[in-house]
Amino acid sequence: MPNTLKKSKLRFAVLATDSVVFTVFNDSLHVLLMEVNTPDFSNMWALPGGLINPDETADDSVKRHLEEKTGLKDTYTEQLYTFSSIDRDPRGRVVSVAYICLVASGRIKSLKTEKLWWCPAEKLPGLAYDHNEIVHTALERLEARVGYTNVIQHLLAKEFTLGELQRAYEIILKHPIDKRNFRKKIFSVDFVKKTGKKQRGEAHRPADLYTFSDSNIRIIEVL
Amino acid sequence: MPNTLKKSKLRFAVLATDSVVFTVFNDSLHVLLMEVNTPDFSNMWALPGGLINPDETADDSVKRHLEEKTGLKDTYTEQLYTFSSIDRDPRGRVVSVAYICLVASGRIKSLKTEKLWWCPAEKLPGLAYDHNEIVHTALERLEARVGYTNVIQHLLAKEFTLGELQRAYEIILKHPIDKRNFRKKIFSVDFVKKTGKKQRGEAHRPADLYTFSDSNIRIIEVL
DNA sequence: TCAAAAGTGTTCAGTGTACACCCATGG
DNA sequence: CCATGGGTGTACACTGAACACTTTTGA
């Protein structure tokens, strides 16, 4: 069952990257999809991605493709897993290094919306290639890492309320959290600090605004 | 800074796998190294690995190379990380999918010992390529995963004493553990069950022999 | 004045941690 | 009989979980 590599320009470029880009809005986690239209997959959805150039690392490749295809820049990225099933791409042997990317929903306005779709994570359609498997792996990983690190900060704006933070946790971990216990915990591991500012313009008591106190990834058993 | 791919048969084979094979004996964690002798690296140590064939997955490739080069079969393997620095291999662009492998020390007698060395993890010499970085990543990951899963079983014989199990934990987590608390914990998450047999031939009271109760990977906050 | 989310402590249960002695064997 | 690791229970501290009311704003 040797690979074919027929019709393609893929001759040398067996290596690709794919991104699972997450954001949170409307009380749910969303994944960014792109429309593909090839002989093998006509009018289907797939993850954004593309081939790795000979002169770039996988990390560079993810960032380049993301920016080229979606306009998103400077997003948080972390390597997920390398998928190497032999027939994952019908055009020939393509091994893909998949990444997780996190974006605050405030930054997604600037997306070229043509052929791009933020799909709720629980409502994914059948995707091209093995992309359902990739998203599934990414969801597992995201949930785990949110549970014991401070990566969730990359899904929020620079300044945020504790309510927003709590909602983000609840959406990703998929279970409700007690408000008072949540705050106690968050303060005890000191993930956040007060900005002193308050949120205004909402039809309820103004919330204190916070920022994350450490932009590096910290490993701490959280919730 | 485009890659060269000169002298080699590497033209198409940009993809490789490398294994960080761990075992525990003599009260320390050991990593399996192979001698390399190339124009670029003369008489140096490196991780076992090799190119991925067009008709095999990365998982298959790791297992094949491990068996070919060390005789080890049916070891536990798990994908670690994909290393894609442009100049990691002086012969040209080689991207490597690195794996962690765990072997019980009882099984390493069968090694072809020529040019193979079980090196204590704390005493690694400078390795060829970027292999020090790979081992470093593997050590971090191993420590983390031992802490919240039952993967440690793959470092022990089928039947083992709680003393052996505790020592394995202490070596990998690098801190002493209280014997009574350890046993309470291990029983409470029921990782193990008694075989009914006892260890004999040691100059002390015979220990009960146990097996792991679940060979699947379980995620449980452990120690 | 109503709706909506913000903010705030205490109690109780369960888990983690510290700690010391006798036992069974081989040499 | 000595050295070596095996096996066992209790008390205390700490952490996680449950739980309800007042506050401040915009509409």
Short mmCIF file of C-alpha atoms (C1' of nucleotides) in Angstrom, two decimals:
data_model
loop_
_atom_site.label_atom_id
_atom_site.label_comp_id
_atom_site.label_asym_id
_atom_site.label_seq_id
_atom_site.Cartn_x
_atom_site.Cartn_y
_atom_site.Cartn_z
CA MET A 1 0.00 0.00 0.00
CA PRO A 2 2.65 2.54 -0.99
CA ASN A 3 1.54 6.10 -1.37
CA THR A 4 0.74 7.53 -4.72
CA LEU A 5 1.36 11.26 -4.79
CA LYS A 6 -0.16 11.53 -8.22
CA LYS A 7 -1.87 14.57 -9.45
CA SER A 8 -0.44 16.84 -6.87
CA LYS A 9 2.23 19.38 -6.34
CA LEU A 10 2.80 17.43 -3.19
CA ARG A 11 5.82 15.61 -4.47
CA PHE A 12 8.13 16.79 -1.76
CA ALA A 13 5.82 18.45 0.63
CA VAL A 14 4.71 15.55 2.74
CA LEU A 15 4.58 17.69 5.83
CA ALA A 16 1.71 19.93 6.79
CA THR A 17 0.30 21.73 9.77
CA ASP A 18 -3.33 22.05 10.80
CA SER A 19 -4.74 24.35 13.45
CA VAL A 20 -7.64 23.84 15.75
CA VAL A 21 -8.47 27.43 16.60
CA PHE A 22 -10.69 27.87 19.61
CA THR A 23 -12.60 30.83 20.87
CA VAL A 24 -15.43 31.30 23.34
CA PHE A 25 -18.54 33.37 22.74
CA ASN A 26 -22.30 33.01 23.14
CA ASP A 27 -21.79 30.64 26.00
CA SER A 28 -20.06 28.08 23.87
CA LEU A 29 -16.71 26.98 22.61
CA HIS A 30 -16.20 27.47 18.88
CA VAL A 31 -13.80 25.98 16.36
CA LEU A 32 -12.69 27.80 13.26
CA LEU A 33 -13.41 25.98 9.98
CA MET A 34 -12.61 26.76 6.36
CA GLU A 35 -14.45 25.67 3.29
CA VAL A 36 -12.56 23.32 1.02
CA ASN A 37 -13.41 22.46 -2.51
CA THR A 38 -11.21 19.88 -4.09
CA PRO A 39 -11.89 16.85 -6.27
CA ASP A 40 -11.82 14.74 -3.12
CA PHE A 41 -13.80 17.04 -0.86
CA SER A 42 -16.33 19.23 -2.53
CA ASN A 43 -17.82 21.94 -0.42
CA MET A 44 -16.79 20.54 2.88
CA TRP A 45 -15.44 22.08 6.03
CA ALA A 46 -11.91 21.53 7.24
CA LEU A 47 -9.36 22.93 9.61
CA PRO A 48 -7.16 25.75 8.41
CA GLY A 49 -3.70 24.49 7.57
CA GLY A 50 -1.18 23.97 4.83
CA LEU A 51 2.19 22.64 3.89
CA ILE A 52 5.37 23.29 5.81
CA ASN A 53 8.01 25.09 3.80
CA PRO A 54 11.54 23.71 3.77
CA ASP A 55 12.79 26.80 5.53
CA GLU A 56 10.31 27.08 8.35
CA THR A 57 9.58 25.16 11.51
CA ALA A 58 6.21 23.66 12.23
CA ASP A 59 5.52 26.51 14.65
CA ASP A 60 6.31 29.06 11.98
CA SER A 61 4.16 27.24 9.48
CA VAL A 62 1.10 27.26 11.70
CA LYS A 63 1.43 30.95 12.33
CA ARG A 64 1.97 31.75 8.68
CA HIS A 65 -0.99 29.74 7.45
CA LEU A 66 -3.22 31.15 10.14
CA GLU A 67 -2.37 34.66 9.24
CA GLU A 68 -2.60 34.09 5.50
CA LYS A 69 -5.93 32.34 5.71
CA THR A 70 -7.70 34.07 8.54
CA GLY A 71 -5.82 37.26 9.29
CA LEU A 72 -5.24 36.13 12.87
CA LYS A 73 -1.84 37.18 14.19
CA ASP A 74 0.00 36.60 17.43
CA THR A 75 -2.34 33.98 18.68
CA TYR A 76 -1.36 31.55 21.37
CA THR A 77 -0.35 28.25 19.76
CA GLU A 78 0.72 24.96 21.19
CA GLN A 79 1.60 21.74 19.44
CA LEU A 80 -1.08 19.10 19.81
CA TYR A 81 -0.17 15.86 18.08
CA THR A 82 1.23 14.57 14.81
CA PHE A 83 -1.17 12.63 12.65
CA SER A 84 0.41 10.18 10.27
CA SER A 85 -2.21 7.68 9.12
CA ILE A 86 -1.22 6.59 5.68
CA ASP A 87 -4.47 7.42 3.93
CA ARG A 88 -5.45 10.51 5.81
CA ASP A 89 -5.08 12.59 2.65
CA PRO A 90 -6.44 11.03 -0.53
CA ARG A 91 -3.91 12.89 -2.65
CA GLY A 92 -1.01 10.99 -1.12
CA ARG A 93 1.03 10.69 1.96
CA VAL A 94 0.73 13.81 4.06
CA VAL A 95 1.76 13.87 7.67
CA SER A 96 0.28 16.69 9.65
CA VAL A 97 1.52 18.33 12.81
CA ALA A 98 -1.63 19.64 14.47
CA TYR A 99 -1.76 22.65 16.76
CA ILE A 100 -4.19 24.16 19.19
CA CYS A 101 -4.65 27.93 18.91
CA LEU A 102 -6.54 30.10 21.34
CA VAL A 103 -8.02 33.48 20.50
CA ALA A 104 -10.03 35.92 22.54
CA SER A 105 -13.41 36.43 20.94
CA GLY A 106 -12.84 40.17 20.89
CA ARG A 107 -10.20 39.66 18.23
CA ILE A 108 -12.25 37.68 15.76
CA LYS A 109 -14.16 40.61 14.32
CA SER A 110 -11.30 41.20 11.95
CA LEU A 111 -11.71 37.81 10.28
CA LYS A 112 -12.12 37.57 6.57
CA THR A 113 -15.50 35.96 6.86
CA GLU A 114 -15.58 34.50 3.38
CA LYS A 115 -15.61 30.75 3.68
CA LEU A 116 -14.71 30.84 7.32
CA TRP A 117 -17.05 29.60 10.00
CA TRP A 118 -16.88 29.58 13.75
CA CYS A 119 -18.64 26.35 14.46
CA PRO A 120 -19.84 25.48 17.96
CA ALA A 121 -17.67 22.64 19.19
CA GLU A 122 -20.62 20.41 20.05
CA LYS A 123 -22.12 20.75 16.59
CA LEU A 124 -19.26 19.87 14.30
CA PRO A 125 -20.30 18.50 10.93
CA GLY A 126 -18.33 15.78 9.19
CA LEU A 127 -15.04 17.38 8.22
CA ALA A 128 -12.62 16.68 5.41
CA TYR A 129 -9.58 14.44 5.88
CA ASP A 130 -9.17 13.15 9.44
CA HIS A 131 -10.07 16.51 10.87
CA ASN A 132 -12.83 15.24 13.12
CA GLU A 133 -10.26 13.09 14.86
CA ILE A 134 -7.93 16.05 15.19
CA VAL A 135 -10.62 18.24 16.70
CA HIS A 136 -11.59 15.47 19.07
CA THR A 137 -8.01 15.16 20.28
CA ALA A 138 -7.80 18.93 20.61
CA LEU A 139 -10.94 19.12 22.71
CA GLU A 140 -9.66 16.50 25.10
CA ARG A 141 -6.37 18.27 25.41
CA LEU A 142 -7.87 21.70 25.85
CA GLU A 143 -10.12 20.48 28.61
CA ALA A 144 -7.23 18.81 30.39
CA ARG A 145 -4.90 21.76 30.10
CA VAL A 146 -7.45 24.31 31.15
CA GLY A 147 -7.92 22.16 34.23
CA TYR A 148 -4.35 22.43 35.44
CA THR A 149 -2.77 25.47 33.83
CA ASN A 150 -3.57 29.12 33.26
CA VAL A 151 -3.87 28.81 29.45
CA ILE A 152 -7.45 29.91 29.62
CA GLN A 153 -6.17 33.46 29.72
CA HIS A 154 -5.64 33.32 25.97
CA LEU A 155 -9.37 32.93 25.44
CA LEU A 156 -10.14 36.14 27.30
CA ALA A 157 -9.54 39.81 26.66
CA LYS A 158 -6.68 41.52 28.49
CA GLU A 159 -9.12 42.78 31.08
CA PHE A 160 -12.04 40.68 32.14
CA THR A 161 -14.47 40.16 34.96
CA LEU A 162 -14.46 37.16 37.23
CA GLY A 163 -17.86 36.32 35.85
CA GLU A 164 -16.42 36.05 32.37
CA LEU A 165 -13.55 33.96 33.61
CA GLN A 166 -15.85 31.64 35.46
CA ARG A 167 -18.11 31.27 32.45
CA ALA A 168 -15.11 30.35 30.30
CA TYR A 169 -14.16 27.63 32.76
CA GLU A 170 -17.69 26.32 32.91
CA ILE A 171 -17.98 26.13 29.15
CA ILE A 172 -14.73 24.29 28.65
CA LEU A 173 -14.93 22.00 31.64
CA LYS A 174 -18.62 21.46 30.95
CA HIS A 175 -19.83 21.69 34.50
CA PRO A 176 -21.15 24.49 36.69
CA ILE A 177 -18.89 25.96 39.34
CA ASP A 178 -19.88 27.56 42.61
CA LYS A 179 -19.20 31.27 42.43
CA ARG A 180 -17.80 31.73 45.92
CA ASN A 181 -15.60 28.66 45.79
CA PHE A 182 -14.39 29.67 42.37
CA ARG A 183 -13.25 33.07 43.54
CA LYS A 184 -11.57 31.67 46.61
CA LYS A 185 -9.65 29.22 44.43
CA ILE A 186 -8.65 31.73 41.77
CA PHE A 187 -7.36 34.12 44.41
CA SER A 188 -5.54 31.41 46.34
CA VAL A 189 -3.41 30.40 43.33
CA ASP A 190 -3.15 34.03 42.40
CA PHE A 191 -3.80 33.79 38.74
CA VAL A 192 -5.28 37.26 38.56
CA LYS A 193 -4.91 40.75 39.88
CA LYS A 194 -7.28 43.67 40.05
CA THR A 195 -6.84 46.47 37.58
CA GLY A 196 -8.76 48.85 39.80
CA LYS A 197 -11.10 49.58 36.92
CA LYS A 198 -14.72 48.61 36.79
CA GLN A 199 -16.87 47.42 33.98
CA ARG A 200 -19.62 49.90 33.12
CA GLY A 201 -22.69 49.93 30.96
CA GLU A 202 -24.23 46.64 31.98
CA ALA A 203 -27.65 46.43 33.52
CA HIS A 204 -26.37 45.24 36.85
CA ARG A 205 -23.82 46.04 39.50
CA PRO A 206 -20.45 46.94 37.90
CA ALA A 207 -17.87 44.17 38.08
CA ASP A 208 -14.23 44.60 38.99
CA LEU A 209 -11.89 44.14 36.05
CA TYR A 210 -8.90 41.82 36.39
CA THR A 211 -5.85 40.81 34.37
CA PHE A 212 -3.85 37.61 34.54
CA SER A 213 -0.83 38.06 36.76
CA ASP A 214 1.44 35.71 34.81
CA SER A 215 1.45 35.36 31.06
CA ASN A 216 3.68 32.30 31.22
CA ILE A 217 2.03 28.95 31.43
CA ARG A 218 1.78 27.85 35.01
CA ILE A 219 0.99 24.30 35.98
CA ILE A 220 -1.31 24.33 38.95
CA GLU A 221 -4.09 22.00 39.83
CA VAL A 222 -7.07 24.21 39.39
CA LEU A 223 -10.62 23.05 39.27
CA MET B 1 18.68 29.52 4.94
CA PRO B 2 17.12 26.81 2.78
CA ASN B 3 18.02 23.24 3.53
CA THR B 4 20.57 21.40 1.56
CA LEU B 5 19.88 17.67 1.41
CA LYS B 6 23.12 17.03 -0.30
CA LYS B 7 25.07 13.91 0.14
CA SER B 8 22.23 11.91 1.52
CA LYS B 9 19.63 9.44 0.51
CA LEU B 10 17.37 11.78 2.39
CA ARG B 11 15.88 13.37 -0.64
CA PHE B 12 12.37 12.39 0.14
CA ALA B 13 12.67 11.07 3.63
CA VAL B 14 12.36 14.23 5.61
CA LEU B 15 10.45 12.45 8.32
CA ALA B 16 11.97 10.45 11.12
CA THR B 17 11.09 9.08 14.51
CA ASP B 18 13.22 9.03 17.64
CA SER B 19 12.53 7.12 20.82
CA VAL B 20 13.32 8.02 24.36
CA VAL B 21 13.27 4.59 25.96
CA PHE B 22 13.07 4.61 29.73
CA THR B 23 13.62 1.89 32.24
CA VAL B 24 14.24 1.84 35.97
CA PHE B 25 16.93 -0.14 37.73
CA ASN B 26 19.60 0.42 40.37
CA ASP B 27 17.49 3.09 41.95
CA SER B 28 17.60 5.30 38.92
CA LEU B 29 15.85 6.11 35.72
CA HIS B 30 17.81 5.15 32.62
CA VAL B 31 17.61 6.23 28.99
CA LEU B 32 18.64 4.01 26.12
CA LEU B 33 21.35 5.46 23.87
CA MET B 34 22.99 4.23 20.68
CA GLU B 35 26.40 5.03 19.39
CA VAL B 36 26.47 7.02 16.18
CA ASN B 37 29.40 7.48 13.92
CA THR B 38 28.82 9.78 11.00
CA PRO B 39 30.86 12.54 9.41
CA ASP B 40 28.90 14.99 11.51
CA PHE B 41 28.90 13.08 14.77
CA SER B 42 31.82 10.80 15.38
CA ASN B 43 31.50 8.43 18.25
CA MET B 44 28.67 10.17 19.95
CA TRP B 45 25.58 8.95 21.68
CA ALA B 46 22.11 9.49 20.29
CA LEU B 47 18.58 8.28 20.67
CA PRO B 48 17.53 5.24 18.67
CA GLY B 49 15.46 6.26 15.68
CA GLY B 50 15.27 6.35 11.94
CA LEU B 51 13.32 7.39 8.92
CA ILE B 52 9.62 6.84 8.44
CA ASN B 53 8.78 4.70 5.43
CA PRO B 54 6.15 5.93 3.01
CA ASP B 55 3.93 3.01 3.93
CA GLU B 56 4.05 3.17 7.70
CA THR B 57 2.68 5.47 10.36
CA ALA B 58 4.89 7.20 12.86
CA ASP B 59 3.77 4.68 15.49
CA ASP B 60 4.74 1.78 13.24
CA SER B 61 8.05 3.40 12.48
CA VAL B 62 9.02 3.78 16.13
CA LYS B 63 8.22 0.18 16.84
CA ARG B 64 10.07 -1.07 13.79
CA HIS B 65 13.23 0.91 14.50
CA LEU B 66 13.18 -0.07 18.13
CA GLU B 67 12.96 -3.71 17.32
CA GLU B 68 15.54 -3.56 14.54
CA LYS B 69 18.04 -1.66 16.60
CA THR B 70 17.52 -2.95 20.09
CA GLY B 71 15.48 -6.12 19.86
CA LEU B 72 12.80 -4.60 22.10
CA LYS B 73 9.30 -5.64 21.07
CA ASP B 74 5.84 -4.78 22.29
CA THR B 75 6.96 -1.92 24.44
CA TYR B 76 4.59 0.77 25.57
CA THR B 77 4.97 3.80 23.32
CA GLU B 78 3.38 7.20 23.34
CA GLN B 79 3.95 10.14 21.08
CA LEU B 80 5.90 12.93 22.73
CA TYR B 81 6.43 15.89 20.45
CA THR B 82 7.46 16.73 16.91
CA PHE B 83 10.78 18.50 16.56
CA SER B 84 11.18 20.58 13.46
CA SER B 85 14.03 23.02 13.94
CA ILE B 86 15.50 23.66 10.56
CA ASP B 87 19.07 22.78 11.37
CA ARG B 88 18.50 19.97 13.80
CA ASP B 89 20.12 17.53 11.40
CA PRO B 90 23.25 18.75 9.62
CA ARG B 91 22.55 16.52 6.63
CA GLY B 92 19.45 18.47 5.73
CA ARG B 93 15.92 19.06 6.76
CA VAL B 94 14.70 16.23 8.94
CA VAL B 95 11.62 16.56 11.05
CA SER B 96 11.39 14.05 13.84
CA VAL B 97 8.37 12.75 15.66
CA ALA B 98 9.69 11.78 19.07
CA TYR B 99 8.20 9.06 21.26
CA ILE B 100 8.47 7.95 24.83
CA CYS B 101 8.84 4.21 25.35
CA LEU B 102 8.66 2.42 28.67
CA VAL B 103 10.21 -0.98 29.35
CA ALA B 104 10.38 -3.08 32.48
CA SER B 105 13.97 -3.61 33.45
CA GLY B 106 13.43 -7.36 33.50
CA ARG B 107 13.09 -7.27 29.73
CA ILE B 108 16.30 -5.50 28.89
CA LYS B 109 18.55 -8.52 29.28
CA SER B 110 17.72 -9.46 25.72
CA LEU B 111 19.28 -6.31 24.33
CA LYS B 112 21.90 -6.54 21.67
CA THR B 113 24.41 -4.77 23.89
CA GLU B 114 26.76 -3.70 21.14
CA LYS B 115 26.79 0.05 20.98
CA LEU B 116 23.81 0.37 23.22
CA TRP B 117 23.99 2.03 26.61
CA TRP B 118 21.49 2.48 29.37
CA CYS B 119 22.53 5.85 30.65
CA PRO B 120 21.27 7.19 33.98
CA ALA B 121 18.94 10.05 33.20
CA GLU B 122 20.77 12.47 35.47
CA LYS B 123 24.11 11.80 33.82
CA LEU B 124 23.39 12.29 30.15
CA PRO B 125 26.38 13.31 28.08
CA GLY B 126 26.08 15.71 25.18
CA LEU B 127 24.07 13.88 22.55
CA ALA B 128 24.03 14.13 18.78
CA TYR B 129 21.48 16.28 16.94
CA ASP B 130 18.96 17.96 19.26
CA HIS B 131 18.60 14.83 21.31
CA ASN B 132 19.35 16.47 24.63
CA GLU B 133 16.37 18.69 24.08
CA ILE B 134 14.23 15.69 23.19
CA VAL B 135 15.26 13.81 26.32
CA HIS B 136 14.61 16.88 28.41
CA THR B 137 11.10 17.18 27.04
CA ALA B 138 10.57 13.47 27.60
CA LEU B 139 11.65 13.66 31.21
CA GLU B 140 9.26 16.48 31.91
CA ARG B 141 6.44 14.63 30.27
CA LEU B 142 7.19 11.33 31.96
CA GLU B 143 7.22 12.96 35.35
CA ALA B 144 3.93 14.70 34.69
CA ARG B 145 2.19 11.65 33.32
CA VAL B 146 3.40 9.35 36.06
CA GLY B 147 1.90 11.85 38.46
CA TYR B 148 -1.64 11.57 37.16
CA THR B 149 -1.97 8.29 35.30
CA ASN B 150 -1.13 4.66 35.80
CA VAL B 151 1.51 4.52 33.02
CA ILE B 152 4.14 3.61 35.55
CA GLN B 153 2.95 0.03 35.24
CA HIS B 154 4.91 -0.27 32.02
CA LEU B 155 8.14 0.21 33.92
CA LEU B 156 7.44 -2.73 36.22
CA ALA B 157 7.23 -6.46 35.78
CA LYS B 158 3.77 -8.05 35.54
CA GLU B 159 3.97 -8.89 39.22
CA PHE B 160 5.65 -6.58 41.65
CA THR B 161 5.78 -5.64 45.28
CA LEU B 162 4.46 -2.39 46.65
CA GLY B 163 8.00 -1.57 47.66
CA GLU B 164 9.10 -1.78 44.03
CA LEU B 165 6.16 0.33 42.93
CA GLN B 166 6.88 2.95 45.54
CA ARG B 167 10.55 3.08 44.61
CA ALA B 168 9.62 3.60 40.97
CA TYR B 169 7.44 6.54 41.93
CA GLU B 170 10.12 8.01 44.13
CA ILE B 171 12.75 7.76 41.42
CA ILE B 172 10.62 9.39 38.75
CA LEU B 173 8.98 12.01 40.91
CA LYS B 174 12.29 12.64 42.64
CA HIS B 175 10.96 12.89 46.15
CA PRO B 176 10.49 10.42 49.00
CA ILE B 177 7.01 9.16 49.78
CA ASP B 178 5.66 7.98 53.10
CA LYS B 179 5.10 4.24 52.96
CA ARG B 180 1.80 4.12 54.80
CA ASN B 181 0.29 7.06 52.96
CA PHE B 182 1.49 5.63 49.69
CA ARG B 183 -0.30 2.35 50.26
CA LYS B 184 -3.47 4.03 51.39
CA LYS B 185 -3.49 6.11 48.22
CA ILE B 186 -2.69 3.27 45.84
CA PHE B 187 -5.45 1.16 47.33
CA SER B 188 -7.96 3.99 47.35
CA VAL B 189 -7.66 4.58 43.59
CA ASP B 190 -7.42 0.86 43.13
CA PHE B 191 -4.60 0.69 40.69
CA VAL B 192 -3.50 -2.73 41.88
CA LYS B 193 -4.77 -6.04 43.09
CA LYS B 194 -3.14 -8.81 45.05
CA THR B 195 -2.06 -11.92 43.19
CA GLY B 196 -2.05 -13.93 46.38
CA LYS B 197 1.54 -14.90 45.71
CA LYS B 198 4.46 -13.81 47.77
CA GLN B 199 7.96 -12.84 46.82
CA ARG B 200 10.55 -15.30 48.13
CA GLY B 201 14.30 -15.44 48.38
CA GLU B 202 14.97 -12.01 49.78
CA ALA B 203 16.66 -11.46 53.09
CA HIS B 204 13.61 -9.97 54.71
CA ARG B 205 9.95 -10.63 55.24
CA PRO B 206 8.29 -11.85 52.00
CA ALA B 207 6.32 -9.16 50.23
CA ASP B 208 2.88 -9.59 48.72
CA LEU B 209 2.91 -9.57 44.92
CA TYR B 210 0.49 -7.35 43.04
CA THR B 211 -0.56 -6.70 39.45
CA PHE B 212 -2.09 -3.60 37.95
CA SER B 213 -5.84 -3.91 37.80
CA ASP B 214 -6.27 -1.92 34.61
CA SER B 215 -3.89 -2.01 31.68
CA ASN B 216 -5.58 0.96 30.03
CA ILE B 217 -4.31 4.37 30.84
CA ARG B 218 -6.33 5.87 33.61
CA ILE B 219 -6.20 9.55 34.46
CA ILE B 220 -6.26 9.99 38.18
CA GLU B 221 -4.55 12.52 40.32
CA VAL B 222 -2.05 10.43 42.13
CA LEU B 223 0.86 11.69 44.10
"C1'" DT C 1 -39.20 49.06 40.93
"C1'" DC C 2 -37.51 45.20 38.60
"C1'" DA C 3 -34.17 42.18 36.49
"C1'" DA C 4 -29.57 40.84 36.27
"C1'" DA C 5 -25.15 39.77 37.66
"C1'" DA C 6 -21.61 41.18 41.44
"C1'" DG C 7 -19.77 40.45 45.67
"C1'" DT C 8 -19.06 38.16 50.12
"C1'" DG C 9 -18.17 33.72 54.91
"C1'" DT C 10 -19.04 29.83 57.36
"C1'" DT C 11 -19.69 25.08 58.21
"C1'" DC C 12 -18.81 20.32 57.31
"C1'" DA C 13 -16.85 16.33 55.11
"C1'" DG C 14 -13.15 14.20 53.06
"C1'" DT C 15 -8.48 13.88 51.85
"C1'" DG C 16 -3.49 14.51 52.61
"C1'" DT C 17 0.24 14.33 55.98
"C1'" DA C 18 2.97 13.16 59.79
"C1'" DC C 19 4.51 9.65 62.48
"C1'" DA C 20 6.66 4.37 65.01
"C1'" DC C 21 6.54 -0.22 65.84
"C1'" DC C 22 6.48 -5.27 65.10
"C1'" DC C 23 7.08 -9.08 61.45
"C1'" DA C 24 9.23 -12.58 58.49
"C1'" DT C 25 12.99 -13.89 56.15
"C1'" DG C 26 18.10 -14.93 54.60
"C1'" DG C 27 22.57 -14.82 55.87
"C1'" DC D 1 20.86 -12.85 66.18
"C1'" DC D 2 21.25 -9.30 62.98
"C1'" DA D 3 20.11 -6.66 58.96
"C1'" DT D 4 16.69 -5.75 55.71
"C1'" DG D 5 12.60 -4.33 53.85
"C1'" DG D 6 7.31 -5.60 54.69
"C1'" DG D 7 3.24 -4.49 56.74
"C1'" DT D 8 -0.05 -1.74 59.57
"C1'" DG D 9 -3.45 2.78 62.23
"C1'" DT D 10 -4.37 7.20 64.22
"C1'" DA D 11 -4.57 12.16 64.96
"C1'" DC D 12 -4.48 16.63 62.93
"C1'" DA D 13 -4.45 20.08 59.30
"C1'" DC D 14 -6.01 21.47 55.16
"C1'" DT D 15 -8.66 21.63 51.16
"C1'" DG D 16 -12.92 21.09 48.56
"C1'" DA D 17 -18.00 21.50 48.62
"C1'" DA D 18 -22.36 23.15 49.92
"C1'" DC D 19 -24.99 27.01 50.69
"C1'" DA D 20 -28.09 32.58 50.65
"C1'" DC D 21 -28.34 37.17 50.95
"C1'" DT D 22 -27.23 42.08 49.96
"C1'" DT D 23 -25.42 45.44 46.42
"C1'" DT D 24 -25.36 48.22 42.29
"C1'" DT D 25 -26.59 49.29 38.09
"C1'" DG D 26 -29.59 50.04 33.50
"C1'" DA D 27 -33.90 49.78 31.71
#
